[in-house]
Tab-separated table of C-alpha atoms in Angstrom:
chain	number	residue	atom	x	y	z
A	611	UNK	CA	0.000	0.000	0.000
A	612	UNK	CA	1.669	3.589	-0.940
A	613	UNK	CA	2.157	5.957	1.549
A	614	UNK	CA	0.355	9.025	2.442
A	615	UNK	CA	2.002	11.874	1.552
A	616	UNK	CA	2.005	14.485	4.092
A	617	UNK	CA	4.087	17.048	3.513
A	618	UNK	CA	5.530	18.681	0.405
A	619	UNK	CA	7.602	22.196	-0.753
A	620	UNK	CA	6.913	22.957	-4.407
A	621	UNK	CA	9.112	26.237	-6.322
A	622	UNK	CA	10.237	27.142	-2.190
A	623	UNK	CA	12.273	30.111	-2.373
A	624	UNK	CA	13.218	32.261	0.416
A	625	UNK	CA	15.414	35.840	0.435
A	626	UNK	CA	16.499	37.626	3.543
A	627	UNK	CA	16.780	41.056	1.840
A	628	UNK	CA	19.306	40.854	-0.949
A	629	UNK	CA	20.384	37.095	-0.196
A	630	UNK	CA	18.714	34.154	-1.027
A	631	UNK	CA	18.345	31.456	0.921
A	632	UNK	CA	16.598	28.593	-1.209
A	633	UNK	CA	15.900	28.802	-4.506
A	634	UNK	CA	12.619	26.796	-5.875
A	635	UNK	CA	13.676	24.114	-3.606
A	636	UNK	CA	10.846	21.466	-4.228
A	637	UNK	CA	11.068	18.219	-1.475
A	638	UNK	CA	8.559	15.658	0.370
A	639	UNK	CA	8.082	13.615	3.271
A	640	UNK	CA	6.080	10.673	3.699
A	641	UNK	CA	4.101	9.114	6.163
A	642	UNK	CA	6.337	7.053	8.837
A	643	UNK	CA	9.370	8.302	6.484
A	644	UNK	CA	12.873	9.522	8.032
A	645	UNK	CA	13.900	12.165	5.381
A	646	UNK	CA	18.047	13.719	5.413
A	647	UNK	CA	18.496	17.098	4.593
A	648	UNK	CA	21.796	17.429	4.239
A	649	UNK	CA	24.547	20.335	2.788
A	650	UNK	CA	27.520	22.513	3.666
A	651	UNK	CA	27.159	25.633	6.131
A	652	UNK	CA	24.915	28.289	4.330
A	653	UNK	CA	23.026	25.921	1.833
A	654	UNK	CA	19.780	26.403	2.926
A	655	UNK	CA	19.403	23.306	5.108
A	656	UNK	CA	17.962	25.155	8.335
A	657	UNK	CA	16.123	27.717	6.027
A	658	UNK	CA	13.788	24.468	4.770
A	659	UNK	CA	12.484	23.702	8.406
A	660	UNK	CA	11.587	27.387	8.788
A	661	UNK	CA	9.978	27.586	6.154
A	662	UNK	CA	7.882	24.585	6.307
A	663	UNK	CA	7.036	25.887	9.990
A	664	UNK	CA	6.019	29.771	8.982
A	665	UNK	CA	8.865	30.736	10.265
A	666	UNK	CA	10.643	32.361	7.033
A	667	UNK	CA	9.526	34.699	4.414
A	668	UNK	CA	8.752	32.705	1.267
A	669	UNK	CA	7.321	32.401	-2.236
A	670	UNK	CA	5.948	29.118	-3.516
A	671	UNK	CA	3.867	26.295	-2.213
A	672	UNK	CA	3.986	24.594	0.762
A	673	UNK	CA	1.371	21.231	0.692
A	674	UNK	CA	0.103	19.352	3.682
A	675	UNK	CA	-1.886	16.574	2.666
A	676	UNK	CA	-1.499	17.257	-0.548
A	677	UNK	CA	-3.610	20.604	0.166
A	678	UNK	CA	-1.627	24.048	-0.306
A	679	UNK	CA	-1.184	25.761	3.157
A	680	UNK	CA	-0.060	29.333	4.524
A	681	UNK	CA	1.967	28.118	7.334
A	682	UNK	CA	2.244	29.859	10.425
A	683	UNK	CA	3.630	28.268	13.622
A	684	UNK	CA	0.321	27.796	16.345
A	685	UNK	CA	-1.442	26.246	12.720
A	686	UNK	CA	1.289	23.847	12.190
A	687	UNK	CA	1.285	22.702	16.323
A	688	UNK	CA	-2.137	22.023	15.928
A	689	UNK	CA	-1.668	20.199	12.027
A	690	UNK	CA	0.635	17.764	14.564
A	691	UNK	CA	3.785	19.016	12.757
A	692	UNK	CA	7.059	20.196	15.588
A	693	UNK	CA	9.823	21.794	15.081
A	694	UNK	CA	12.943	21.056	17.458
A	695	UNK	CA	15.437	23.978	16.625
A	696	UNK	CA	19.126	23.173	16.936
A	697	UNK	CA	20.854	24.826	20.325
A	698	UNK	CA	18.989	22.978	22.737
A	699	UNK	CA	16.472	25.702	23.777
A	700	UNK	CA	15.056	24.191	27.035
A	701	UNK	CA	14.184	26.544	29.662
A	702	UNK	CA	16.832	26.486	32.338
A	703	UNK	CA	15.569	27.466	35.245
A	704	UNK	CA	12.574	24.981	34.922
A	705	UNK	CA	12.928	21.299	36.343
A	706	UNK	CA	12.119	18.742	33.220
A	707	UNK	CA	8.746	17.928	33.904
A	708	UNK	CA	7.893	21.102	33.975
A	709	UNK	CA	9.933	21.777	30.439
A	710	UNK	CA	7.964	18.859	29.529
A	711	UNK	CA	4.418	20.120	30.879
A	712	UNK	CA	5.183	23.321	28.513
A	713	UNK	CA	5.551	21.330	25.437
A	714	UNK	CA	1.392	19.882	25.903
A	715	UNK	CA	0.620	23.557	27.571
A	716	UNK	CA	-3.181	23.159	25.722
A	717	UNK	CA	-3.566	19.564	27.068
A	718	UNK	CA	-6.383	20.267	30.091
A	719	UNK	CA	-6.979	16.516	30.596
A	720	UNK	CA	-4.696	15.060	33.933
A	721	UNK	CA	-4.997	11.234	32.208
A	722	UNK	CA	-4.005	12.709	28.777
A	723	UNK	CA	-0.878	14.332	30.374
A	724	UNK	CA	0.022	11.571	32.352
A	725	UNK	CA	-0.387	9.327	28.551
A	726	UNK	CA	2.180	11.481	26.976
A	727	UNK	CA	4.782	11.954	29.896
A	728	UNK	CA	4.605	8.134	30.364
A	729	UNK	CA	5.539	7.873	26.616
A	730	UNK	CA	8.044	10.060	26.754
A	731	UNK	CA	9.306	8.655	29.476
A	732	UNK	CA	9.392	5.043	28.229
A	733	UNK	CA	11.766	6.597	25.789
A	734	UNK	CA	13.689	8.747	27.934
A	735	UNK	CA	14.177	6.928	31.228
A	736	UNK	CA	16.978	8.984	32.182
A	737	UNK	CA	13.946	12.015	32.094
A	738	UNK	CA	12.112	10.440	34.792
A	739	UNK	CA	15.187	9.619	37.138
A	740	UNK	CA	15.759	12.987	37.259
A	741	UNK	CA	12.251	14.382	36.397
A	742	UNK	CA	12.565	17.070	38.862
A	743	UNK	CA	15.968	18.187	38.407
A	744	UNK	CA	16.837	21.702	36.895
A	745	UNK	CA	16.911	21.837	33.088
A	746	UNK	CA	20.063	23.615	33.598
A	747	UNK	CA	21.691	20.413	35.828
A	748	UNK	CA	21.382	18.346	32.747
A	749	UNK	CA	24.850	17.434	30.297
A	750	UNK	CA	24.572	18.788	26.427
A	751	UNK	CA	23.211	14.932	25.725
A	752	UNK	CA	20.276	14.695	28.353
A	753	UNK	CA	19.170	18.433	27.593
A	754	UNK	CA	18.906	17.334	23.577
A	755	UNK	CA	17.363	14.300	24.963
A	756	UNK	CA	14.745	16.570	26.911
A	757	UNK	CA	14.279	18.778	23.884
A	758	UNK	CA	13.151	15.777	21.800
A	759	UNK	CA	11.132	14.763	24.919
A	760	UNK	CA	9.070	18.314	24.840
A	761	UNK	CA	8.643	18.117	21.215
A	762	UNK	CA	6.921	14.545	21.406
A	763	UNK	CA	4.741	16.106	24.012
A	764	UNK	CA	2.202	17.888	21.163
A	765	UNK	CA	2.152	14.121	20.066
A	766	UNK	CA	3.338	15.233	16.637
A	767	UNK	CA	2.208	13.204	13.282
A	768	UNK	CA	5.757	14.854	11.707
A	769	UNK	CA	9.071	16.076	13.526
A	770	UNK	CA	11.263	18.766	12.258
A	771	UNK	CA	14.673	18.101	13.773
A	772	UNK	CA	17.411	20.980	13.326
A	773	UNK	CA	20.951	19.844	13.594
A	774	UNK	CA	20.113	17.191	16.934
A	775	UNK	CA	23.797	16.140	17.267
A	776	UNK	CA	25.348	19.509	17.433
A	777	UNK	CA	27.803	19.917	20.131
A	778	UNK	CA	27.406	16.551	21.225
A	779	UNK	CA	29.868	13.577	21.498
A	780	UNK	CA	30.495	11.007	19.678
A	781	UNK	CA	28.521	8.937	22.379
A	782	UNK	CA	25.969	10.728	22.850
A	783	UNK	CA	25.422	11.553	19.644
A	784	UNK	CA	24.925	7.950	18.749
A	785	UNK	CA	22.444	7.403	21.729
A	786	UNK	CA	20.364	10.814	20.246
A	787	UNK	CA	20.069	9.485	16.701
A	788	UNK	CA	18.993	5.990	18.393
A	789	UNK	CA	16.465	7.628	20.155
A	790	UNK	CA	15.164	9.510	16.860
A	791	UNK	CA	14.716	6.330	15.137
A	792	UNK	CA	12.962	4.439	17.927
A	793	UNK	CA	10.754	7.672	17.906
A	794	UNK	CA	10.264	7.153	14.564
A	795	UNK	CA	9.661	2.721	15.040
A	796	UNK	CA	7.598	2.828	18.032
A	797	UNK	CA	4.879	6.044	16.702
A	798	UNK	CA	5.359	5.783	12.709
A	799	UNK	CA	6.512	9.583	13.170
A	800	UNK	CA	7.407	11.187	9.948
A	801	UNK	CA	10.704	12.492	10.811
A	802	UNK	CA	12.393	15.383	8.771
A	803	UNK	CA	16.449	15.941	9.334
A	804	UNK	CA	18.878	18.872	8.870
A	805	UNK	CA	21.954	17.237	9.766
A	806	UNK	CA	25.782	17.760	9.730
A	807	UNK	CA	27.102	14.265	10.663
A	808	UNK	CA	26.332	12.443	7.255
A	809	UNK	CA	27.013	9.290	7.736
A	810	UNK	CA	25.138	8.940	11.132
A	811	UNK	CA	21.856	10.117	9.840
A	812	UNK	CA	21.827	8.254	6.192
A	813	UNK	CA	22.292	5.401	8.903
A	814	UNK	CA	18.862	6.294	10.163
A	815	UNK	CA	17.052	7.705	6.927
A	816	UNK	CA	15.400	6.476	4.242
A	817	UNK	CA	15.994	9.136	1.926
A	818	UNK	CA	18.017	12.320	1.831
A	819	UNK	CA	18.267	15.623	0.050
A	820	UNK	CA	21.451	17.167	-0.675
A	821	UNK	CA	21.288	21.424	-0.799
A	822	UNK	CA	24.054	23.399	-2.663
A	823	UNK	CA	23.577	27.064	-2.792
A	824	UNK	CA	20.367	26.920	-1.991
A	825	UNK	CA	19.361	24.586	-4.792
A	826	UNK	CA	18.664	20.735	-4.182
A	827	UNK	CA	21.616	19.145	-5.997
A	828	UNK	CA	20.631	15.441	-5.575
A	829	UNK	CA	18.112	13.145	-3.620
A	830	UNK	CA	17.897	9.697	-3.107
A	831	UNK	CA	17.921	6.532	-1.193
A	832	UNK	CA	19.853	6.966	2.144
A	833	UNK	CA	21.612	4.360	0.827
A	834	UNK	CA	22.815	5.255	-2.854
A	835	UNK	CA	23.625	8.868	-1.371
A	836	UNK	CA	26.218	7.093	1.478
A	837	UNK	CA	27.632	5.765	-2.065
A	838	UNK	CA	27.464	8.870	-3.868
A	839	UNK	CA	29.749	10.929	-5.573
A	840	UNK	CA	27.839	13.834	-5.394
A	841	UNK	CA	28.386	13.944	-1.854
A	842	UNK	CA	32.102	14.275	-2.610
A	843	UNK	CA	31.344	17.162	-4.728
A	844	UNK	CA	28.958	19.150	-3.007
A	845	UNK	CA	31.431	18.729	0.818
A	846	UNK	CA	34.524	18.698	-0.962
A	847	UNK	CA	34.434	20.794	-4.190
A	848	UNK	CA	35.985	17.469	-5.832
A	849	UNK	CA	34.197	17.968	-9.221
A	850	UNK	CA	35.797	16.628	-12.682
């Protein structure tokens, strides 16, 4: 049986004043899909999340369902798309379960609160052992780790995950991308990627864009692109 398609860019382009940052980038995601976005620093990688999530100023069509959208960031929370920016951006001074309490802030129900901390939880057992620690106590690992946790809260049907390895370890870098695709396994979430460490996510994905100036230069199976030349020449410069 195909899959539903729930989220596309067709023509995308987006300017900030005289620069432009994509230009008629047209990509997809699936259901239940993990999708790379991949591309050197100032391709347009982080630009695509934005724009899919209303939060950058843009000219062609973005589809959800296969129904063109405005997108604006409340709209998309309730369509059951999140977006997890990179940095980290939990709130300090807040213990996690209250960091996690903000991420369902419209959920009124006690029983439907306690559902999604005790899935979250499930995942993230180090969350719960330390459930009422300060955000700020946490390493770089455990706070990305938390950040993914708050995102799940809105019970998303599609994650938008901005660089989730950044400043991490080696270790715990492999532990977050485990996480994303047991997230992905255990809910069918449709998972979207900007990513940095290539060969990490491709080992998670099942497709992948790459971005070059703003332009998609290739996509493909996460497994042709880890065999790729074009990967080569888009990192590297090594063209013929």
């Amino acid at each position: 049986m195909a899959k539903e398609k729930l989220l596309a860019l067709q023509g995308v382009s987006v300017r900030y004043g005289g620069v432009t940052a994509l230009d008629g980038v047209s990509l997809a995601i699936d259901e239940g899909e993990i999708v790379a976005v991949m591309g050197p620093n100032g391709a347009g990688k982080s630009t695509v999340l934005k724009a899919i999530f209303g939060l950058a100023p843009m000219t062609g069509k973005i589809l959800w369902h296969e129904a063109e959208i405005s997108p604006k960031p409340d709209q998309m929370v309730r369509r059951g798309v999140t977006f997890v920016p990179q940095g980290r951006r939990i709130f300090t001074d807040l213990s996690i379960l209250e960091n996690l309490e903000l991420g369902a802030f419209w959920v009124r129900e006690k029983t439907e609160m306690e559902r999604r901390l005790d899935e979250v939880f499930l995942l993230f057992p180090v969350l719960k052992a330390k459930a009422k620690y300060w955000g700020r106590s946490l390493s770089g690992g455990e706070q990305q780790m938390l950040a993914l946790g708050r995102g799940l809260m809105s019970d998303p049907k599609t994650l938008l995950l901005d660089e989730p390895s950044l400043g991490l370890s080696p270790k715990f870098a492999k532990e977050v991308f485990d996480k994303i695709k047991e997230i992905n396994l255990r809910h069918k979430t449709a998972i979207m990627i900007v990513e940095h460490n290539i060969q990490s996510v491709l080992g998670i994905a099942d497709r992948g864009y790459v971005l070059d100036k703003g332009k998609i230069a290739a996509s493909d199976t996460a497994l042709t692109l880890q065999t790729s030349r074009i990967m080569q020449e888009v990192f590297l410069g090594a063209r013929e």
